[in-house]
C-alpha cells in the first residue's frame, strides 16, 4: 500500500511505521524503495529505528522519524526535509544537515554545530566529525571547538565508517589520506585519475591514467610479413641472355672433292640439325616458362607492394591510447596491481 512496515520476525503482526511514505504504487526499483534501504537505520541494540517519511522524488528529501521497535508508541518526527543523516551506535543522537547547517539532535532538541555545510561524516560514537563546506574545503571538529581546516578545494573520495581515514584528491590530482587527528594529510600519489574503492582498514584501490603514443601497425597481425620480405620485383627475361644453340652450316657439294664425302656431310648435317632443333625447342620452352613465371612473380610482387603501401600508412598513423594503471594502497605504501587496465572496465564500485 505504499507504506513502510517493520517486522521483528517474532511471529507478531508487522508494525506500520509510516502513513505517508510514498504517494504512488512502488515498484522494485522505485526511488522510495532505494531511500528505504539507505535511510532506515537501527541503533546497535536494535531497540530504536529511524526511518524516512514523505519521500520527495524530485529533491531526494524526506522527513526523519524515529520510534522504539517494541510497544505501540507512534513514531516521532525529528526534522523535516533533509537528504541524509547519521546516528550514533546507541541511537541517542542524530546528525543531519538542514538548509546548509549541520545539527545534532538528542531526540528532544537540536543543537547547531556549523553552517555552510554540504556534506558530513560522523563516527558511531560521535567523537569524530568531518565535513565539507560549500567551497569543498575539508574540516574536522574536535570536542566542540572551532572547526579545523584539513585541506581546501578537494574532491572527496572515501571516508571510513569510523571516520579514521579520509581519502581525497586536490586540484592537481594528487591523492591524499588524512588520518583523524593528524595535523597534515599524507600524500599517497600524484596524477591520480580516480579512487576506485576504499576499505575500512585504511586500504584503497586507485587508478592513474597512462597515455601511450602508438601506431595502428601495433594492433595488426601481419601474417604475410615474413613471406613478403622475401619477394623482390622480378625482371623480364632477356632473350639474349639465354644460351641459344647455334644452327649447323648446310653442306654444299662444291666444298667437297668427292660425291661420297658430300653425302656423308649431308647425313651428318641432318643429325646435327635435329639435335639443334631439339636443343632450341628446349631452350625456347624454358624461355617461355620463365616469361610465364615472370608474370606470376610480378602479380605476387604487385600484391605485396599494395600491402607494403598500407603497412607504411599504418606505421605512420600515430595516435594516443589511454589506459589505467591500477594501484593498491595498504595504508603504508602503494603497489602496482595492473599496468594496462582498459578504461571500459573501470568501476567505481
mmCIF file of C-alpha atoms in Angstrom:
data_model
loop_
_atom_site.group_PDB
_atom_site.id
_atom_site.type_symbol
_atom_site.label_atom_id
_atom_site.label_comp_id
_atom_site.label_asym_id
_atom_site.label_seq_id
_atom_site.Cartn_x
_atom_site.Cartn_y
_atom_site.Cartn_z
ATOM 1 C CA UNK A 1 0.000 0.000 0.000
ATOM 2 C CA UNK A 2 2.999 2.317 -0.429
ATOM 3 C CA UNK A 3 3.833 2.396 3.292
ATOM 4 C CA UNK A 4 6.876 1.238 5.232
ATOM 5 C CA UNK A 5 6.498 -1.663 7.685
ATOM 6 C CA UNK A 6 8.711 -3.190 10.343
ATOM 7 C CA UNK A 7 8.672 -6.882 11.179
ATOM 8 C CA UNK A 8 10.631 -8.128 14.183
ATOM 9 C CA UNK A 9 10.288 -11.718 12.899
ATOM 10 C CA UNK A 10 8.799 -12.716 16.245
ATOM 11 C CA UNK A 11 5.506 -14.002 14.893
ATOM 12 C CA UNK A 12 3.668 -10.815 15.722
ATOM 13 C CA UNK A 13 1.972 -8.621 13.159
ATOM 14 C CA UNK A 14 4.300 -6.163 11.363
ATOM 15 C CA UNK A 15 4.277 -2.569 12.572
ATOM 16 C CA UNK A 16 3.212 0.114 10.125
ATOM 17 C CA UNK A 17 5.893 2.779 10.526
ATOM 18 C CA UNK A 18 4.711 5.383 8.051
ATOM 19 C CA UNK A 19 1.437 6.912 6.989
ATOM 20 C CA UNK A 20 2.692 8.978 4.026
ATOM 21 C CA UNK A 21 5.846 7.224 2.917
ATOM 22 C CA UNK A 22 5.017 7.355 -0.803
ATOM 23 C CA UNK A 23 2.225 8.800 -2.881
ATOM 24 C CA UNK A 24 2.134 6.048 -5.501
ATOM 25 C CA UNK A 25 2.471 2.324 -6.019
ATOM 26 C CA UNK A 26 6.060 1.204 -5.575
ATOM 27 C CA UNK A 27 7.975 -0.970 -7.974
ATOM 28 C CA UNK A 28 11.067 -2.940 -7.058
ATOM 29 C CA UNK A 29 13.388 -0.266 -8.496
ATOM 30 C CA UNK A 30 11.485 2.814 -7.352
ATOM 31 C CA UNK A 31 13.321 5.683 -5.705
ATOM 32 C CA UNK A 32 11.339 5.281 -2.493
ATOM 33 C CA UNK A 33 12.483 1.668 -2.145
ATOM 34 C CA UNK A 34 16.080 2.823 -2.600
ATOM 35 C CA UNK A 35 15.572 5.535 0.010
ATOM 36 C CA UNK A 36 14.133 2.997 2.436
ATOM 37 C CA UNK A 37 17.213 0.826 2.021
ATOM 38 C CA UNK A 38 19.503 3.806 2.503
ATOM 39 C CA UNK A 39 17.755 5.631 5.311
ATOM 40 C CA UNK A 40 16.173 3.032 7.586
ATOM 41 C CA UNK A 41 18.682 2.666 10.430
ATOM 42 C CA UNK A 42 18.714 0.878 13.767
ATOM 43 C CA UNK A 43 20.507 1.523 16.997
ATOM 44 C CA UNK A 44 23.144 -1.064 17.812
ATOM 45 C CA UNK A 45 20.876 -2.829 20.326
ATOM 46 C CA UNK A 46 18.004 -2.910 17.797
ATOM 47 C CA UNK A 47 15.624 -1.148 20.182
ATOM 48 C CA UNK A 48 15.246 2.037 18.157
ATOM 49 C CA UNK A 49 14.547 2.505 14.448
ATOM 50 C CA UNK A 50 14.953 5.678 12.369
ATOM 51 C CA UNK A 51 13.107 5.958 9.082
ATOM 52 C CA UNK A 52 12.054 8.392 6.313
ATOM 53 C CA UNK A 53 8.575 9.726 5.743
ATOM 54 C CA UNK A 54 7.139 11.859 2.913
ATOM 55 C CA UNK A 55 9.824 10.926 0.408
ATOM 56 C CA UNK A 56 10.172 13.535 -2.336
ATOM 57 C CA UNK A 57 11.254 12.041 -5.655
ATOM 58 C CA UNK A 58 12.357 15.382 -7.101
ATOM 59 C CA UNK A 59 14.584 16.653 -4.303
ATOM 60 C CA UNK A 60 15.560 13.256 -2.810
ATOM 61 C CA UNK A 61 14.463 14.664 0.538
ATOM 62 C CA UNK A 62 12.340 13.236 3.353
ATOM 63 C CA UNK A 63 11.134 13.863 6.892
ATOM 64 C CA UNK A 64 13.031 11.908 9.540
ATOM 65 C CA UNK A 65 11.181 9.950 12.236
ATOM 66 C CA UNK A 66 12.135 7.502 14.955
ATOM 67 C CA UNK A 67 10.342 5.077 17.284
ATOM 68 C CA UNK A 68 11.053 2.133 19.549
ATOM 69 C CA UNK A 69 10.872 -1.262 17.876
ATOM 70 C CA UNK A 70 8.689 -2.603 20.698
ATOM 71 C CA UNK A 71 5.458 -1.242 22.084
ATOM 72 C CA UNK A 72 2.719 0.689 20.369
ATOM 73 C CA UNK A 73 4.048 4.227 20.651
ATOM 74 C CA UNK A 74 3.723 6.295 17.486
ATOM 75 C CA UNK A 75 6.797 7.487 15.638
ATOM 76 C CA UNK A 76 8.089 10.961 16.445
ATOM 77 C CA UNK A 77 9.371 13.401 13.871
ATOM 78 C CA UNK A 78 12.911 14.679 14.374
ATOM 79 C CA UNK A 79 13.299 17.025 11.411
ATOM 80 C CA UNK A 80 11.636 17.851 8.122
ATOM 81 C CA UNK A 81 13.034 17.989 4.598
ATOM 82 C CA UNK A 82 16.567 16.572 4.821
ATOM 83 C CA UNK A 83 18.557 14.460 2.359
ATOM 84 C CA UNK A 84 20.866 12.492 4.653
ATOM 85 C CA UNK A 85 21.530 11.762 8.301
ATOM 86 C CA UNK A 86 23.723 9.756 10.645
ATOM 87 C CA UNK A 87 23.068 8.198 14.042
ATOM 88 C CA UNK A 88 25.292 7.158 16.906
ATOM 89 C CA UNK A 89 25.551 3.463 17.750
ATOM 90 C CA UNK A 90 23.414 3.873 20.875
ATOM 91 C CA UNK A 91 20.670 5.604 18.856
ATOM 92 C CA UNK A 92 20.608 8.588 21.214
ATOM 93 C CA UNK A 93 21.988 11.232 18.836
ATOM 94 C CA UNK A 94 21.205 12.102 15.240
ATOM 95 C CA UNK A 95 23.257 14.314 12.916
ATOM 96 C CA UNK A 96 21.839 15.942 9.787
ATOM 97 C CA UNK A 97 22.132 18.983 7.528
ATOM 98 C CA UNK A 98 19.148 21.270 7.192
ATOM 99 C CA UNK A 99 19.301 24.366 4.964
ATOM 100 C CA UNK A 100 23.086 24.078 4.801
ATOM 101 C CA UNK A 101 23.572 23.872 8.574
ATOM 102 C CA UNK A 102 24.860 20.814 10.432
ATOM 103 C CA UNK A 103 22.847 19.889 13.515
ATOM 104 C CA UNK A 104 22.895 17.276 16.224
ATOM 105 C CA UNK A 105 19.655 16.128 17.826
ATOM 106 C CA UNK A 106 19.329 14.221 21.111
ATOM 107 C CA UNK A 107 15.730 13.202 20.266
ATOM 108 C CA UNK A 108 14.454 16.138 22.324
ATOM 109 C CA UNK A 109 16.052 19.215 20.816
ATOM 110 C CA UNK A 110 18.543 20.117 18.113
ATOM 111 C CA UNK A 111 21.880 21.854 18.507
ATOM 112 C CA UNK A 112 23.515 23.837 15.719
ATOM 113 C CA UNK A 113 27.076 22.726 15.015
ATOM 114 C CA UNK A 114 28.233 24.527 11.871
ATOM 115 C CA UNK A 115 26.705 26.287 8.896
ATOM 116 C CA UNK A 116 27.680 26.448 5.206
ATOM 117 C CA UNK A 117 27.820 22.633 5.051
ATOM 118 C CA UNK A 118 27.271 20.375 2.061
ATOM 119 C CA UNK A 119 28.388 17.010 3.461
ATOM 120 C CA UNK A 120 29.446 15.439 6.755
ATOM 121 C CA UNK A 121 30.667 12.166 8.294
ATOM 122 C CA UNK A 122 30.303 11.127 11.920
ATOM 123 C CA UNK A 123 31.698 8.072 13.714
ATOM 124 C CA UNK A 124 29.257 5.863 15.617
ATOM 125 C CA UNK A 125 30.490 7.230 18.935
ATOM 126 C CA UNK A 126 30.203 10.829 17.650
ATOM 127 C CA UNK A 127 33.789 11.528 18.687
ATOM 128 C CA UNK A 128 34.950 12.019 15.099
ATOM 129 C CA UNK A 129 33.250 14.513 12.816
ATOM 130 C CA UNK A 130 34.489 15.820 9.485
ATOM 131 C CA UNK A 131 32.583 17.932 6.983
ATOM 132 C CA UNK A 132 32.805 19.701 3.644
ATOM 133 C CA UNK A 133 31.761 23.303 3.305
ATOM 134 C CA UNK A 134 30.242 24.841 0.199
ATOM 135 C CA UNK A 135 33.720 25.575 -1.185
ATOM 136 C CA UNK A 136 34.708 21.904 -0.876
ATOM 137 C CA UNK A 137 37.110 22.693 1.961
ATOM 138 C CA UNK A 138 37.515 19.800 4.398
ATOM 139 C CA UNK A 139 37.261 20.387 8.159
ATOM 140 C CA UNK A 140 37.364 18.382 11.373
ATOM 141 C CA UNK A 141 35.527 19.084 14.617
ATOM 142 C CA UNK A 142 37.271 18.330 17.904
ATOM 143 C CA UNK A 143 35.481 18.289 21.235
ATOM 144 C CA UNK A 144 33.095 21.075 20.320
ATOM 145 C CA UNK A 145 35.892 23.506 19.491
ATOM 146 C CA UNK A 146 36.165 25.660 16.385
ATOM 147 C CA UNK A 147 36.446 23.609 13.159
ATOM 148 C CA UNK A 148 39.992 22.998 11.921
ATOM 149 C CA UNK A 149 40.612 23.083 8.189
ATOM 150 C CA UNK A 150 42.307 19.958 6.860
ATOM 151 C CA UNK A 151 42.536 20.862 3.181
ATOM 152 C CA UNK A 152 40.955 23.201 0.699
ATOM 153 C CA UNK A 153 39.124 22.637 -2.571
ATOM 154 C CA UNK A 154 39.166 18.869 -2.527
ATOM 155 C CA UNK A 155 37.401 16.072 -4.351
ATOM 156 C CA UNK A 156 36.287 13.682 -1.621
ATOM 157 C CA UNK A 157 36.881 10.027 -2.478
ATOM 158 C CA UNK A 158 36.154 7.888 0.570
ATOM 159 C CA UNK A 159 35.585 8.164 4.322
ATOM 160 C CA UNK A 160 35.930 5.097 6.543
ATOM 161 C CA UNK A 161 32.906 4.125 8.602
ATOM 162 C CA UNK A 162 34.706 5.090 11.804
ATOM 163 C CA UNK A 163 35.986 8.313 10.190
ATOM 164 C CA UNK A 164 39.545 7.261 10.934
ATOM 165 C CA UNK A 165 40.720 7.812 7.357
ATOM 166 C CA UNK A 166 39.571 10.366 4.801
ATOM 167 C CA UNK A 167 40.761 9.930 1.217
ATOM 168 C CA UNK A 168 40.601 12.904 -1.128
ATOM 169 C CA UNK A 169 42.154 14.478 -4.230
ATOM 170 C CA UNK A 170 43.382 18.047 -4.515
ATOM 171 C CA UNK A 171 43.109 20.316 -7.542
ATOM 172 C CA UNK A 172 46.323 18.943 -9.034
ATOM 173 C CA UNK A 173 45.017 15.367 -8.899
ATOM 174 C CA UNK A 174 47.204 14.197 -6.010
ATOM 175 C CA UNK A 175 45.593 11.582 -3.765
ATOM 176 C CA UNK A 176 45.842 12.067 -0.007
ATOM 177 C CA UNK A 177 44.747 10.241 3.111
ATOM 178 C CA UNK A 178 44.059 12.207 6.247
ATOM 179 C CA UNK A 179 44.055 10.215 9.471
ATOM 180 C CA UNK A 180 41.734 11.673 12.051
ATOM 181 C CA UNK A 181 43.530 13.978 14.436
ATOM 182 C CA UNK A 182 46.652 14.330 12.296
ATOM 183 C CA UNK A 183 47.962 17.819 11.667
ATOM 184 C CA UNK A 184 48.621 17.117 7.989
ATOM 185 C CA UNK A 185 47.357 14.713 5.365
ATOM 186 C CA UNK A 186 49.673 12.119 3.838
ATOM 187 C CA UNK A 187 50.193 12.197 0.091
ATOM 188 C CA UNK A 188 49.691 8.764 -1.493
ATOM 189 C CA UNK A 189 50.389 9.511 -5.154
ATOM 190 C CA UNK A 190 50.377 12.211 -7.842
ATOM 191 C CA UNK A 191 48.287 12.483 -11.003
ATOM 192 C CA UNK A 192 45.578 10.098 -9.826
ATOM 193 C CA UNK A 193 42.715 9.531 -12.257
ATOM 194 C CA UNK A 194 40.275 8.267 -9.661
ATOM 195 C CA UNK A 195 39.987 6.356 -6.449
ATOM 196 C CA UNK A 196 38.048 3.202 -7.191
ATOM 197 C CA UNK A 197 37.264 1.794 -3.757
ATOM 198 C CA UNK A 198 38.325 2.348 -0.167
ATOM 199 C CA UNK A 199 38.262 -0.052 2.743
ATOM 200 C CA UNK A 200 37.614 0.398 6.447
ATOM 201 C CA UNK A 201 41.076 -0.959 7.232
ATOM 202 C CA UNK A 202 42.623 2.106 5.578
ATOM 203 C CA UNK A 203 43.453 0.408 2.294
ATOM 204 C CA UNK A 204 42.325 1.625 -1.098
ATOM 205 C CA UNK A 205 42.463 0.899 -4.811
ATOM 206 C CA UNK A 206 43.061 3.815 -7.122
ATOM 207 C CA UNK A 207 43.853 4.342 -10.799
ATOM 208 C CA UNK A 208 46.304 6.514 -12.698
ATOM 209 C CA UNK A 209 45.904 7.440 -16.339
ATOM 210 C CA UNK A 210 48.588 6.201 -18.697
ATOM 211 C CA UNK A 211 48.754 7.524 -22.253
ATOM 212 C CA UNK A 212 50.932 5.764 -24.807
ATOM 213 C CA UNK A 213 51.625 7.005 -28.327
ATOM 214 C CA UNK A 214 51.295 4.076 -30.671
ATOM 215 C CA UNK A 215 50.573 3.298 -34.307
ATOM 216 C CA UNK A 216 47.864 1.336 -35.991
ATOM 217 C CA UNK A 217 50.511 -1.176 -37.091
ATOM 218 C CA UNK A 218 50.985 -2.154 -33.452
ATOM 219 C CA UNK A 219 47.470 -3.600 -33.436
ATOM 220 C CA UNK A 220 47.629 -5.525 -36.720
ATOM 221 C CA UNK A 221 48.701 -9.156 -37.019
ATOM 222 C CA UNK A 222 50.757 -9.155 -40.229
ATOM 223 C CA UNK A 223 50.782 -12.825 -41.162
ATOM 224 C CA UNK A 224 52.319 -12.052 -44.590
ATOM 225 C CA UNK A 225 55.256 -10.122 -43.183
ATOM 226 C CA UNK A 226 57.920 -12.842 -43.403
ATOM 227 C CA UNK A 227 56.775 -14.130 -46.787
ATOM 228 C CA UNK A 228 56.589 -10.632 -48.251
ATOM 229 C CA UNK A 229 60.101 -9.824 -47.043
ATOM 230 C CA UNK A 230 61.457 -12.421 -49.498
ATOM 231 C CA UNK A 231 59.565 -11.028 -52.505
ATOM 232 C CA UNK A 232 61.510 -8.716 -54.831
ATOM 233 C CA UNK A 233 60.436 -7.080 -58.069
ATOM 234 C CA UNK A 234 61.014 -9.583 -60.917
ATOM 235 C CA UNK A 235 62.994 -8.780 -64.100
ATOM 236 C CA UNK A 236 61.529 -9.599 -67.507
ATOM 237 C CA UNK A 237 63.511 -12.442 -69.138
ATOM 238 C CA UNK A 238 66.167 -11.140 -71.589
ATOM 239 C CA UNK A 239 66.124 -13.175 -74.787
ATOM 240 C CA UNK A 240 69.808 -12.503 -75.457
ATOM 241 C CA UNK A 241 70.862 -13.728 -72.028
ATOM 242 C CA UNK A 242 69.923 -17.313 -72.867
ATOM 243 C CA UNK A 243 72.437 -19.805 -74.296
ATOM 244 C CA UNK A 244 70.708 -20.423 -77.577
ATOM 245 C CA UNK A 245 72.109 -23.340 -79.706
ATOM 246 C CA UNK A 246 73.831 -22.472 -82.994
ATOM 247 C CA UNK A 247 72.350 -23.984 -86.160
ATOM 248 C CA UNK A 248 74.811 -26.170 -88.183
ATOM 249 C CA UNK A 249 76.037 -24.912 -91.559
ATOM 250 C CA UNK A 250 74.436 -26.543 -94.566
ATOM 251 C CA UNK A 251 76.993 -28.523 -96.691
ATOM 252 C CA UNK A 252 77.472 -27.571 -100.348
ATOM 253 C CA UNK A 253 78.799 -30.038 -102.978
ATOM 254 C CA UNK A 254 81.476 -27.682 -104.239
ATOM 255 C CA UNK A 255 83.070 -27.766 -100.879
ATOM 256 C CA UNK A 256 83.821 -31.489 -101.215
ATOM 257 C CA UNK A 257 86.232 -33.399 -103.510
ATOM 258 C CA UNK A 258 84.048 -36.431 -103.981
ATOM 259 C CA UNK A 259 80.376 -37.204 -104.013
ATOM 260 C CA UNK A 260 80.806 -39.722 -101.220
ATOM 261 C CA UNK A 261 82.290 -37.048 -98.963
ATOM 262 C CA UNK A 262 79.391 -34.722 -99.763
ATOM 263 C CA UNK A 263 76.785 -37.419 -98.960
ATOM 264 C CA UNK A 264 78.478 -38.140 -95.639
ATOM 265 C CA UNK A 265 78.455 -34.408 -94.809
ATOM 266 C CA UNK A 266 74.738 -34.184 -95.649
ATOM 267 C CA UNK A 267 73.968 -37.114 -93.359
ATOM 268 C CA UNK A 268 75.928 -35.542 -90.506
ATOM 269 C CA UNK A 269 74.195 -32.219 -91.116
ATOM 270 C CA UNK A 270 70.841 -33.915 -90.798
ATOM 271 C CA UNK A 271 71.836 -35.362 -87.413
ATOM 272 C CA UNK A 272 73.325 -32.059 -86.217
ATOM 273 C CA UNK A 273 70.230 -30.118 -87.271
ATOM 274 C CA UNK A 274 67.894 -32.478 -85.476
ATOM 275 C CA UNK A 275 69.956 -32.025 -82.300
ATOM 276 C CA UNK A 276 69.983 -28.259 -82.847
ATOM 277 C CA UNK A 277 66.209 -28.219 -83.233
ATOM 278 C CA UNK A 278 65.717 -30.287 -80.085
ATOM 279 C CA UNK A 279 68.054 -28.060 -78.080
ATOM 280 C CA UNK A 280 66.426 -24.905 -79.452
ATOM 281 C CA UNK A 281 62.911 -26.129 -78.622
ATOM 282 C CA UNK A 282 64.005 -26.985 -75.089
ATOM 283 C CA UNK A 283 65.643 -23.572 -74.600
ATOM 284 C CA UNK A 284 62.620 -21.811 -76.072
ATOM 285 C CA UNK A 285 60.299 -23.730 -73.756
ATOM 286 C CA UNK A 286 62.479 -22.624 -70.822
ATOM 287 C CA UNK A 287 62.311 -19.052 -72.101
ATOM 288 C CA UNK A 288 58.507 -19.197 -72.300
ATOM 289 C CA UNK A 289 58.272 -20.799 -68.850
ATOM 290 C CA UNK A 290 60.433 -18.007 -67.462
ATOM 291 C CA UNK A 291 58.128 -15.427 -69.043
ATOM 292 C CA UNK A 292 55.076 -17.137 -67.510
ATOM 293 C CA UNK A 293 56.848 -17.249 -64.150
ATOM 294 C CA UNK A 294 57.728 -13.579 -64.520
ATOM 295 C CA UNK A 295 54.057 -12.634 -64.788
ATOM 296 C CA UNK A 296 53.191 -14.779 -61.772
ATOM 297 C CA UNK A 297 56.039 -13.233 -59.775
ATOM 298 C CA UNK A 298 55.041 -9.766 -60.936
ATOM 299 C CA UNK A 299 51.456 -10.325 -59.763
ATOM 300 C CA UNK A 300 52.782 -11.506 -56.381
ATOM 301 C CA UNK A 301 55.132 -8.522 -56.164
ATOM 302 C CA UNK A 302 52.354 -6.110 -57.151
ATOM 303 C CA UNK A 303 50.030 -7.535 -54.489
ATOM 304 C CA UNK A 304 52.842 -7.411 -51.939
ATOM 305 C CA UNK A 305 53.528 -3.776 -52.922
ATOM 306 C CA UNK A 306 49.903 -2.986 -52.201
ATOM 307 C CA UNK A 307 50.303 -4.478 -48.723
ATOM 308 C CA UNK A 308 53.530 -2.506 -48.279
ATOM 309 C CA UNK A 309 51.604 0.666 -49.058
ATOM 310 C CA UNK A 310 49.184 0.008 -46.196
ATOM 311 C CA UNK A 311 51.974 -1.156 -43.914
ATOM 312 C CA UNK A 312 53.639 2.220 -44.362
ATOM 313 C CA UNK A 313 50.373 4.067 -43.775
ATOM 314 C CA UNK A 314 49.584 2.061 -40.642
ATOM 315 C CA UNK A 315 53.136 2.510 -39.346
ATOM 316 C CA UNK A 316 52.880 6.297 -39.767
ATOM 317 C CA UNK A 317 49.336 6.587 -38.367
ATOM 318 C CA UNK A 318 50.062 7.590 -34.768
ATOM 319 C CA UNK A 319 47.513 8.125 -32.041
ATOM 320 C CA UNK A 320 47.322 8.139 -28.262
ATOM 321 C CA UNK A 321 45.883 5.200 -26.365
ATOM 322 C CA UNK A 322 44.785 5.848 -22.789
ATOM 323 C CA UNK A 323 44.657 3.051 -20.252
ATOM 324 C CA UNK A 324 44.711 2.890 -16.480
ATOM 325 C CA UNK A 325 47.304 1.685 -14.029
ATOM 326 C CA UNK A 326 45.635 0.100 -11.020
ATOM 327 C CA UNK A 327 47.350 0.523 -7.639
ATOM 328 C CA UNK A 328 46.633 -0.761 -4.149
ATOM 329 C CA UNK A 329 47.466 1.348 -1.114
ATOM 330 C CA UNK A 330 47.761 -0.818 2.008
ATOM 331 C CA UNK A 331 47.842 2.059 4.473
ATOM 332 C CA UNK A 332 51.603 2.482 4.229
ATOM 333 C CA UNK A 333 52.692 2.197 0.612
ATOM 334 C CA UNK A 334 51.291 1.731 -2.871
ATOM 335 C CA UNK A 335 51.933 -1.191 -5.193
ATOM 336 C CA UNK A 336 51.127 -1.534 -8.872
ATOM 337 C CA UNK A 337 48.496 -4.240 -9.438
ATOM 338 C CA UNK A 338 47.705 -3.949 -13.160
ATOM 339 C CA UNK A 339 49.585 -1.765 -15.624
ATOM 340 C CA UNK A 340 47.161 -1.833 -18.551
ATOM 341 C CA UNK A 341 43.565 -1.774 -17.346
ATOM 342 C CA UNK A 342 41.118 -0.796 -20.056
ATOM 343 C CA UNK A 343 39.062 2.312 -19.374
ATOM 344 C CA UNK A 344 35.847 0.460 -20.118
ATOM 345 C CA UNK A 345 36.473 -1.883 -17.205
ATOM 346 C CA UNK A 346 36.847 0.964 -14.721
ATOM 347 C CA UNK A 347 34.315 0.549 -11.951
ATOM 348 C CA UNK A 348 33.601 2.960 -9.139
ATOM 349 C CA UNK A 349 32.283 0.060 -7.055
#
